[in-house]
Short mmCIF file of C-alpha atoms and ligand atoms in Angstrom, two decimals:
data_model
loop_
_atom_site.label_atom_id
_atom_site.label_comp_id
_atom_site.label_asym_id
_atom_site.label_seq_id
_atom_site.Cartn_x
_atom_site.Cartn_y
_atom_site.Cartn_z
CA MET A 25 18.80 -105.39 -23.88
CA SER A 26 15.60 -106.30 -22.02
CA THR A 27 14.32 -104.67 -18.85
CA THR A 28 12.65 -105.87 -15.63
CA ALA A 29 10.61 -102.77 -14.86
CA GLU A 30 6.97 -103.40 -13.98
CA LYS A 31 4.51 -101.87 -16.38
CA PRO A 32 3.34 -98.62 -14.76
CA ASP A 33 -0.28 -97.37 -14.84
CA ILE A 34 0.89 -94.01 -16.16
CA ALA A 35 2.62 -92.96 -19.34
CA VAL A 36 4.91 -89.96 -19.74
CA SER A 37 6.48 -88.14 -22.68
CA PHE A 38 9.25 -85.51 -22.55
CA GLU A 39 9.69 -82.44 -24.76
CA PHE A 40 13.14 -81.06 -25.49
CA PHE A 41 14.38 -78.21 -27.59
CA PRO A 42 17.29 -78.46 -30.06
CA PRO A 43 20.49 -77.14 -28.54
CA LYS A 44 22.26 -74.02 -29.91
CA SER A 45 25.82 -74.71 -28.69
CA GLU A 46 28.07 -77.62 -27.83
CA ARG A 47 27.61 -76.94 -24.13
CA MET A 48 23.83 -76.97 -24.51
CA GLU A 49 24.06 -80.15 -26.58
CA GLU A 50 26.02 -81.86 -23.73
CA ASN A 51 23.38 -80.65 -21.27
CA LEU A 52 20.59 -82.00 -23.46
CA TRP A 53 22.20 -85.41 -23.73
CA ARG A 54 22.81 -85.62 -19.96
CA SER A 55 19.06 -84.93 -19.51
CA ILE A 56 18.06 -87.52 -22.11
CA GLU A 57 20.28 -90.11 -20.49
CA ARG A 58 18.86 -89.40 -17.09
CA LEU A 59 15.24 -89.52 -18.24
CA ALA A 60 15.48 -92.36 -20.73
CA PRO A 61 15.34 -95.16 -18.12
CA LEU A 62 11.83 -93.92 -17.14
CA SER A 63 10.76 -95.44 -20.48
CA PRO A 64 8.70 -92.55 -21.93
CA SER A 65 6.15 -93.36 -24.58
CA PHE A 66 7.95 -90.83 -26.81
CA VAL A 67 10.28 -87.84 -26.57
CA SER A 68 9.61 -84.82 -28.78
CA VAL A 69 11.84 -82.16 -30.14
CA THR A 70 10.54 -78.69 -30.83
CA TYR A 71 10.87 -76.66 -34.06
CA GLY A 72 12.16 -73.11 -33.70
CA ALA A 73 10.18 -70.05 -34.87
CA GLY A 74 10.07 -69.81 -38.64
CA GLY A 75 11.84 -73.10 -39.04
CA SER A 76 14.98 -71.58 -37.58
CA THR A 77 15.96 -74.87 -36.03
CA ARG A 78 15.09 -77.05 -39.02
CA GLU A 79 18.62 -78.62 -39.16
CA ARG A 80 19.12 -78.75 -35.40
CA THR A 81 15.77 -80.34 -34.87
CA HIS A 82 16.46 -82.91 -37.47
CA HIS A 83 19.96 -83.58 -36.11
CA THR A 84 18.63 -84.06 -32.57
CA VAL A 85 15.78 -86.40 -33.63
CA LYS A 86 18.11 -88.39 -35.77
CA ARG A 87 20.66 -88.77 -32.91
CA ILE A 88 17.85 -89.92 -30.57
CA LEU A 89 16.79 -92.50 -33.11
CA GLU A 90 20.37 -93.74 -33.74
CA GLU A 91 21.81 -93.67 -30.21
CA THR A 92 18.87 -94.51 -27.96
CA ALA A 93 15.93 -96.88 -27.78
CA LEU A 94 13.58 -93.86 -27.37
CA VAL A 95 10.80 -93.12 -29.89
CA PRO A 96 11.24 -89.59 -31.15
CA ALA A 97 8.53 -87.22 -32.28
CA ALA A 98 9.57 -84.21 -34.39
CA HIS A 99 7.64 -80.98 -34.13
CA LEU A 100 6.94 -79.30 -37.43
CA THR A 101 5.31 -75.89 -38.13
CA CYS A 102 3.91 -74.14 -41.26
CA VAL A 103 5.72 -70.83 -40.64
CA ASP A 104 7.55 -69.41 -43.58
CA ALA A 105 7.33 -72.66 -45.53
CA THR A 106 5.66 -73.65 -48.77
CA ARG A 107 3.82 -76.98 -48.92
CA GLU A 108 6.78 -78.36 -50.83
CA ASP A 109 9.22 -77.22 -48.10
CA VAL A 110 7.05 -78.99 -45.51
CA ALA A 111 6.92 -82.10 -47.69
CA GLU A 112 10.67 -82.13 -47.97
CA VAL A 113 11.21 -81.89 -44.26
CA ALA A 114 8.58 -84.56 -43.56
CA GLU A 115 9.98 -86.96 -46.22
CA ALA A 116 13.48 -86.52 -44.73
CA TYR A 117 12.05 -87.49 -41.37
CA TRP A 118 10.18 -90.53 -42.85
CA ASN A 119 13.39 -91.68 -44.55
CA THR A 120 15.31 -91.35 -41.31
CA GLY A 121 12.82 -93.62 -39.61
CA VAL A 122 10.67 -91.06 -37.76
CA ARG A 123 7.01 -92.01 -37.67
CA HIS A 124 5.54 -89.46 -35.21
CA LEU A 125 5.18 -85.75 -35.85
CA VAL A 126 3.78 -82.96 -33.69
CA ALA A 127 2.01 -80.81 -36.31
CA LEU A 128 1.63 -77.11 -35.49
CA ARG A 129 0.79 -73.85 -37.29
CA GLY A 130 3.53 -72.00 -35.36
CA ASP A 131 3.66 -68.33 -34.39
CA SER A 132 4.07 -65.16 -36.38
CA GLN A 133 7.61 -64.18 -37.28
CA ALA A 134 6.97 -61.12 -35.16
CA GLY A 135 6.91 -63.48 -32.14
CA VAL A 136 4.24 -64.96 -29.91
CA GLY A 137 1.15 -62.80 -30.06
CA GLY A 138 1.90 -61.16 -33.43
CA ALA A 139 -0.65 -61.57 -36.19
CA TYR A 140 -0.02 -64.80 -38.12
CA VAL A 141 0.44 -64.49 -41.88
CA ALA A 142 0.59 -67.79 -43.77
CA HIS A 143 3.16 -68.28 -46.55
CA GLU A 144 1.65 -67.72 -49.99
CA GLY A 145 2.28 -71.30 -50.99
CA GLY A 146 1.97 -72.81 -47.52
CA TYR A 147 -0.53 -74.21 -45.09
CA ARG A 148 -2.75 -71.69 -43.22
CA ASN A 149 -3.04 -73.67 -40.00
CA ALA A 150 -2.47 -77.01 -38.33
CA VAL A 151 -5.79 -78.32 -39.72
CA GLU A 152 -4.38 -78.09 -43.26
CA LEU A 153 -0.93 -79.23 -42.14
CA VAL A 154 -2.29 -82.47 -40.61
CA ALA A 155 -4.17 -83.27 -43.88
CA GLY A 156 -1.04 -82.55 -45.98
CA LEU A 157 1.16 -84.73 -43.83
CA LYS A 158 -1.29 -87.58 -43.75
CA ALA A 159 -1.60 -87.42 -47.52
CA LEU A 160 2.16 -87.76 -47.76
CA ARG A 161 2.86 -90.60 -45.35
CA ASP A 162 0.96 -92.49 -42.63
CA PHE A 163 2.60 -90.58 -39.77
CA GLU A 164 1.30 -90.72 -36.19
CA ILE A 165 0.31 -87.10 -35.57
CA SER A 166 -0.07 -85.17 -32.35
CA VAL A 167 -1.43 -81.64 -32.27
CA SER A 168 -1.88 -78.80 -29.81
CA ALA A 169 -4.85 -77.92 -27.61
CA TYR A 170 -5.45 -74.90 -25.37
CA PRO A 171 -7.36 -75.36 -22.09
CA GLU A 172 -7.55 -71.56 -21.69
CA LYS A 173 -8.17 -70.84 -25.42
CA HIS A 174 -5.51 -69.88 -27.90
CA PRO A 175 -4.72 -66.20 -27.42
CA GLU A 176 -5.82 -65.40 -31.02
CA SER A 177 -9.07 -67.26 -30.66
CA SER A 178 -12.22 -65.30 -30.10
CA ASP A 179 -14.00 -68.17 -28.29
CA PHE A 180 -13.72 -71.74 -27.22
CA ALA A 181 -16.10 -72.94 -29.92
CA THR A 182 -13.71 -71.83 -32.70
CA ASP A 183 -10.78 -73.48 -30.95
CA ILE A 184 -12.59 -76.72 -30.31
CA ASP A 185 -13.89 -76.77 -33.88
CA LEU A 186 -10.33 -76.45 -35.10
CA LEU A 187 -9.24 -79.25 -32.80
CA LYS A 188 -12.01 -81.42 -34.12
CA ARG A 189 -10.90 -80.79 -37.72
CA LYS A 190 -7.34 -81.62 -36.86
CA VAL A 191 -8.54 -84.96 -35.34
CA ASP A 192 -10.87 -85.59 -38.40
CA ASN A 193 -7.85 -85.05 -40.61
CA GLY A 194 -5.90 -87.74 -38.82
CA ALA A 195 -4.35 -86.45 -35.52
CA THR A 196 -4.56 -89.05 -32.77
CA ARG A 197 -3.42 -87.17 -29.70
CA ALA A 198 -3.69 -83.59 -28.49
CA ILE A 199 -1.05 -82.17 -26.10
CA THR A 200 -2.09 -79.13 -24.12
CA GLN A 201 -0.52 -75.79 -23.58
CA PHE A 202 0.69 -75.77 -19.93
CA PHE A 203 -1.74 -74.67 -17.24
CA PHE A 204 -1.70 -74.52 -13.46
CA ASP A 205 -5.39 -74.92 -12.65
CA ASN A 206 -6.53 -78.49 -12.98
CA ASP A 207 -10.20 -77.45 -12.89
CA VAL A 208 -9.58 -75.40 -16.09
CA TYR A 209 -8.13 -78.46 -17.78
CA GLU A 210 -10.96 -80.72 -16.67
CA ARG A 211 -13.61 -78.26 -17.94
CA PHE A 212 -11.81 -78.05 -21.25
CA VAL A 213 -11.68 -81.85 -21.61
CA GLU A 214 -15.48 -81.96 -20.93
CA ARG A 215 -16.12 -79.39 -23.71
CA VAL A 216 -13.85 -81.39 -26.05
CA ARG A 217 -15.73 -84.61 -25.33
CA ARG A 218 -19.09 -82.89 -25.71
CA ALA A 219 -17.86 -81.84 -29.19
CA GLY A 220 -17.34 -85.50 -30.07
CA ILE A 221 -13.53 -85.48 -29.86
CA TYR A 222 -12.29 -88.71 -28.25
CA VAL A 223 -8.52 -88.66 -28.68
CA PRO A 224 -6.33 -88.38 -25.58
CA ILE A 225 -5.97 -84.72 -24.40
CA VAL A 226 -2.60 -85.10 -22.76
CA PRO A 227 -1.86 -82.42 -20.18
CA GLY A 228 1.27 -80.41 -20.90
CA ILE A 229 3.14 -79.92 -17.60
CA VAL A 230 5.79 -77.24 -17.04
CA PRO A 231 8.06 -77.54 -14.00
CA ILE A 232 8.75 -74.00 -12.84
CA HIS A 233 12.51 -73.71 -12.83
CA ASP A 234 12.26 -69.89 -13.10
CA PHE A 235 8.96 -68.39 -12.03
CA THR A 236 9.67 -64.94 -13.56
CA LYS A 237 10.28 -66.50 -16.99
CA VAL A 238 7.22 -68.80 -16.72
CA ALA A 239 5.01 -65.84 -15.77
CA ARG A 240 6.25 -63.82 -18.66
CA PHE A 241 5.68 -66.73 -21.15
CA SER A 242 2.25 -67.39 -19.60
CA LYS A 243 1.14 -63.89 -20.52
CA ALA A 244 2.13 -64.37 -24.16
CA THR A 245 0.54 -67.81 -24.43
CA GLY A 246 -2.72 -67.08 -22.61
CA ALA A 247 -1.96 -69.48 -19.71
CA SER A 248 -3.07 -67.91 -16.42
CA ILE A 249 -1.07 -67.78 -13.23
CA PRO A 250 -3.34 -68.31 -10.24
CA ASP A 251 -2.71 -65.93 -7.28
CA TRP A 252 -1.87 -68.83 -4.99
CA LEU A 253 0.89 -69.85 -7.34
CA ALA A 254 2.41 -66.40 -7.50
CA LYS A 255 2.29 -66.27 -3.62
CA ARG A 256 4.22 -69.53 -3.39
CA PHE A 257 7.17 -67.98 -5.18
CA GLU A 258 6.94 -64.54 -3.55
CA GLY A 259 10.19 -63.25 -2.17
CA LEU A 260 12.22 -66.15 -3.51
CA GLU A 261 13.81 -64.24 -6.44
CA GLU A 262 17.30 -64.54 -4.90
CA ASP A 263 16.83 -67.98 -3.26
CA GLU A 264 17.42 -70.57 -5.86
CA GLN A 265 17.44 -73.54 -3.47
CA THR A 266 14.06 -72.78 -1.90
CA ARG A 267 12.61 -72.00 -5.29
CA ALA A 268 13.64 -75.50 -6.50
CA HIS A 269 11.92 -77.11 -3.50
CA VAL A 270 8.79 -75.02 -4.01
CA ALA A 271 8.75 -75.85 -7.74
CA ALA A 272 9.00 -79.58 -7.01
CA ALA A 273 6.15 -79.33 -4.48
CA VAL A 274 3.92 -77.32 -6.83
CA CYS A 275 4.46 -79.69 -9.77
CA ALA A 276 4.01 -82.80 -7.60
CA GLU A 277 0.70 -81.37 -6.27
CA GLN A 278 -0.53 -80.69 -9.79
CA VAL A 279 0.32 -84.11 -11.29
CA LEU A 280 -0.89 -86.08 -8.24
CA ASP A 281 -4.17 -84.18 -8.35
CA LEU A 282 -4.51 -84.93 -12.09
CA LYS A 283 -3.67 -88.60 -11.38
CA ALA A 284 -6.43 -88.64 -8.73
CA ARG A 285 -8.82 -87.29 -11.40
CA GLY A 286 -8.02 -90.27 -13.57
CA ILE A 287 -5.33 -88.85 -15.84
CA SER A 288 -2.77 -91.42 -16.84
CA ASP A 289 -0.71 -89.61 -19.57
CA PHE A 290 1.54 -86.64 -18.96
CA HIS A 291 3.66 -84.64 -21.29
CA PHE A 292 6.56 -82.76 -19.61
CA TYR A 293 8.07 -79.53 -20.98
CA THR A 294 11.50 -80.45 -19.72
CA MET A 295 13.29 -77.27 -20.80
CA ASN A 296 16.21 -79.70 -21.43
CA ARG A 297 16.52 -80.21 -17.62
CA ALA A 298 16.09 -83.62 -16.07
CA ASP A 299 16.32 -83.06 -12.31
CA LEU A 300 12.75 -81.81 -11.49
CA VAL A 301 11.04 -83.92 -14.12
CA TYR A 302 12.85 -87.06 -12.85
CA SER A 303 11.74 -86.53 -9.25
CA ILE A 304 8.13 -85.65 -10.33
CA CYS A 305 8.00 -88.92 -12.36
CA HIS A 306 9.26 -90.82 -9.31
CA ILE A 307 6.50 -89.31 -7.22
CA LEU A 308 4.01 -90.35 -9.92
CA GLY A 309 5.19 -93.92 -9.34
CA LEU A 310 7.55 -94.37 -12.33
CA ARG A 311 10.74 -96.24 -11.71
CA ALA A 312 13.83 -96.48 -13.88
CA ALA A 313 13.96 -99.64 -15.98
CA ARG A 314 16.74 -101.93 -14.75
CA SER A 315 18.88 -104.01 -17.03
CA ASP A 316 18.41 -107.81 -16.90
CA THR A 317 22.11 -108.41 -17.05
CA ARG A 318 22.60 -108.66 -13.25
CA SER A 319 19.81 -111.17 -12.64
CA ALA A 320 20.89 -113.14 -15.73
CA ALA A 321 24.42 -113.36 -14.32
CA ALA A 322 23.13 -114.49 -10.92
CA ALA A 323 20.94 -117.23 -12.41
P1 FAD B 2 -3.74 -74.06 -34.94
O1 FAD B 2 -4.25 -75.22 -34.22
O2 FAD B 2 -3.70 -74.19 -36.42
O3 FAD B 2 -4.59 -72.75 -34.60
C1 FAD B 2 -4.33 -72.06 -33.44
C2 FAD B 2 -5.29 -70.89 -33.31
O4 FAD B 2 -5.18 -70.03 -34.42
C3 FAD B 2 -6.68 -71.31 -33.26
O5 FAD B 2 -7.09 -71.70 -32.00
C4 FAD B 2 -7.38 -70.05 -33.77
O6 FAD B 2 -7.37 -69.12 -32.69
C5 FAD B 2 -6.46 -69.54 -34.76
N1 FAD B 2 -6.85 -70.02 -36.12
C6 FAD B 2 -6.13 -70.83 -36.91
N2 FAD B 2 -6.84 -71.13 -38.06
C7 FAD B 2 -7.97 -70.39 -37.99
C8 FAD B 2 -9.10 -70.22 -38.88
N3 FAD B 2 -9.16 -70.83 -40.08
N4 FAD B 2 -10.11 -69.44 -38.47
C9 FAD B 2 -10.07 -68.82 -37.26
N5 FAD B 2 -9.05 -68.89 -36.35
C10 FAD B 2 -8.00 -69.73 -36.75
N6 FAD B 2 5.55 -73.50 -31.65
C11 FAD B 2 6.71 -73.55 -32.44
O7 FAD B 2 7.05 -72.61 -33.18
N7 FAD B 2 7.44 -74.72 -32.44
C12 FAD B 2 7.13 -75.77 -31.68
O8 FAD B 2 7.79 -76.81 -31.71
C13 FAD B 2 5.92 -75.74 -30.93
N8 FAD B 2 5.47 -76.81 -30.19
C14 FAD B 2 4.29 -76.70 -29.49
C15 FAD B 2 3.83 -77.79 -28.76
C16 FAD B 2 2.61 -77.78 -28.07
C17 FAD B 2 2.13 -79.04 -27.35
C18 FAD B 2 1.82 -76.56 -28.05
C19 FAD B 2 0.59 -76.50 -27.29
C20 FAD B 2 2.27 -75.46 -28.78
C21 FAD B 2 3.52 -75.53 -29.50
N9 FAD B 2 4.01 -74.42 -30.17
C22 FAD B 2 5.14 -74.49 -30.94
C23 FAD B 2 3.23 -73.12 -30.20
C24 FAD B 2 2.27 -73.00 -31.36
O9 FAD B 2 2.98 -73.01 -32.59
C25 FAD B 2 1.47 -71.69 -31.18
O10 FAD B 2 0.64 -71.74 -30.08
C26 FAD B 2 0.73 -71.23 -32.41
O11 FAD B 2 0.28 -69.87 -32.17
C27 FAD B 2 -0.48 -72.00 -32.84
O12 FAD B 2 -0.16 -73.17 -33.43
P2 FAD B 2 -1.25 -74.42 -33.43
O13 FAD B 2 -0.69 -75.55 -34.19
O14 FAD B 2 -1.79 -74.57 -32.09
O15 FAD B 2 -2.30 -73.66 -34.43
#
């Protein structure tokens, strides 16, 4: 079925997590159906800690491939996996028709912030993982980047050196950890470019459905919460409706400012919820693709 939507000057991608229950699965598919007409460049599906969602991630990616026109990207980590395990998962994706992977080291089994211990027969980090995957098949590979440094990293130089090695090994896009201060992102991109890394550094945008949860997660991931942002949500703990309006305003401000700075690609951490992401994309200028069938019938 062809569409009549104009080609927008921005591109978006959406990240989902694999559902744990039937109810969550229904919710995920409602979100995918709502966001699909915005014609994202790709939709990615996360991989749970320690490969705990291996089957669920595969199932979700496969269903996206079979039941939609969307291009899926499967996240894959090194946690608790030998190189052979990783190869098996990657081959299964390739055979299903998946051509895009988001290659990550992953976090310690002890949770975010715990010391990472590589599996004896596995990859030590995403640098090695990217090389291993590229040697296996010619996947398109996206990797992570951290505008505020990875929490385990002693300095930016180490982080950026790792990013460079991931790109040298074949990654063609970096997606950032979420952030709320666009100056921080811009300074990071400048450092990255000075290091001779020229792949797109796509900002990861998190709509704040629940400020308390985002603040807690920010602490663990090293993403800072500016004072002005905390103030915006102050006193709204019991007021869901106002929180939703504030969240939409905050996110719209952030993406419009990034757009004004020349950013054209955005990756949304959807949390499997479509409402806020859909309105932010509308504000960015994206419109749902319309089917040609009506105009064809009228002709
Ligand atoms: P890498 O890029 O390999 O390294 C991260 C950091 O580890 C480095 O910056 C450095 O501090 C340290 N490090 C690694 N190797 C060395 C070395 N040789 N010497 C010194 N320091 C080193 N997690 C999941 O479990 N599932 C997901 O689906 C998932 N999706 C993500 C998507 C995005 C866009 C992002 C930004 C993160 C995602 N994560 C996911 C989280 C990610 O797994 C964690 O942040 C993890 O701690 C690091 O993985 P990485 O691929 O960034 O690691």
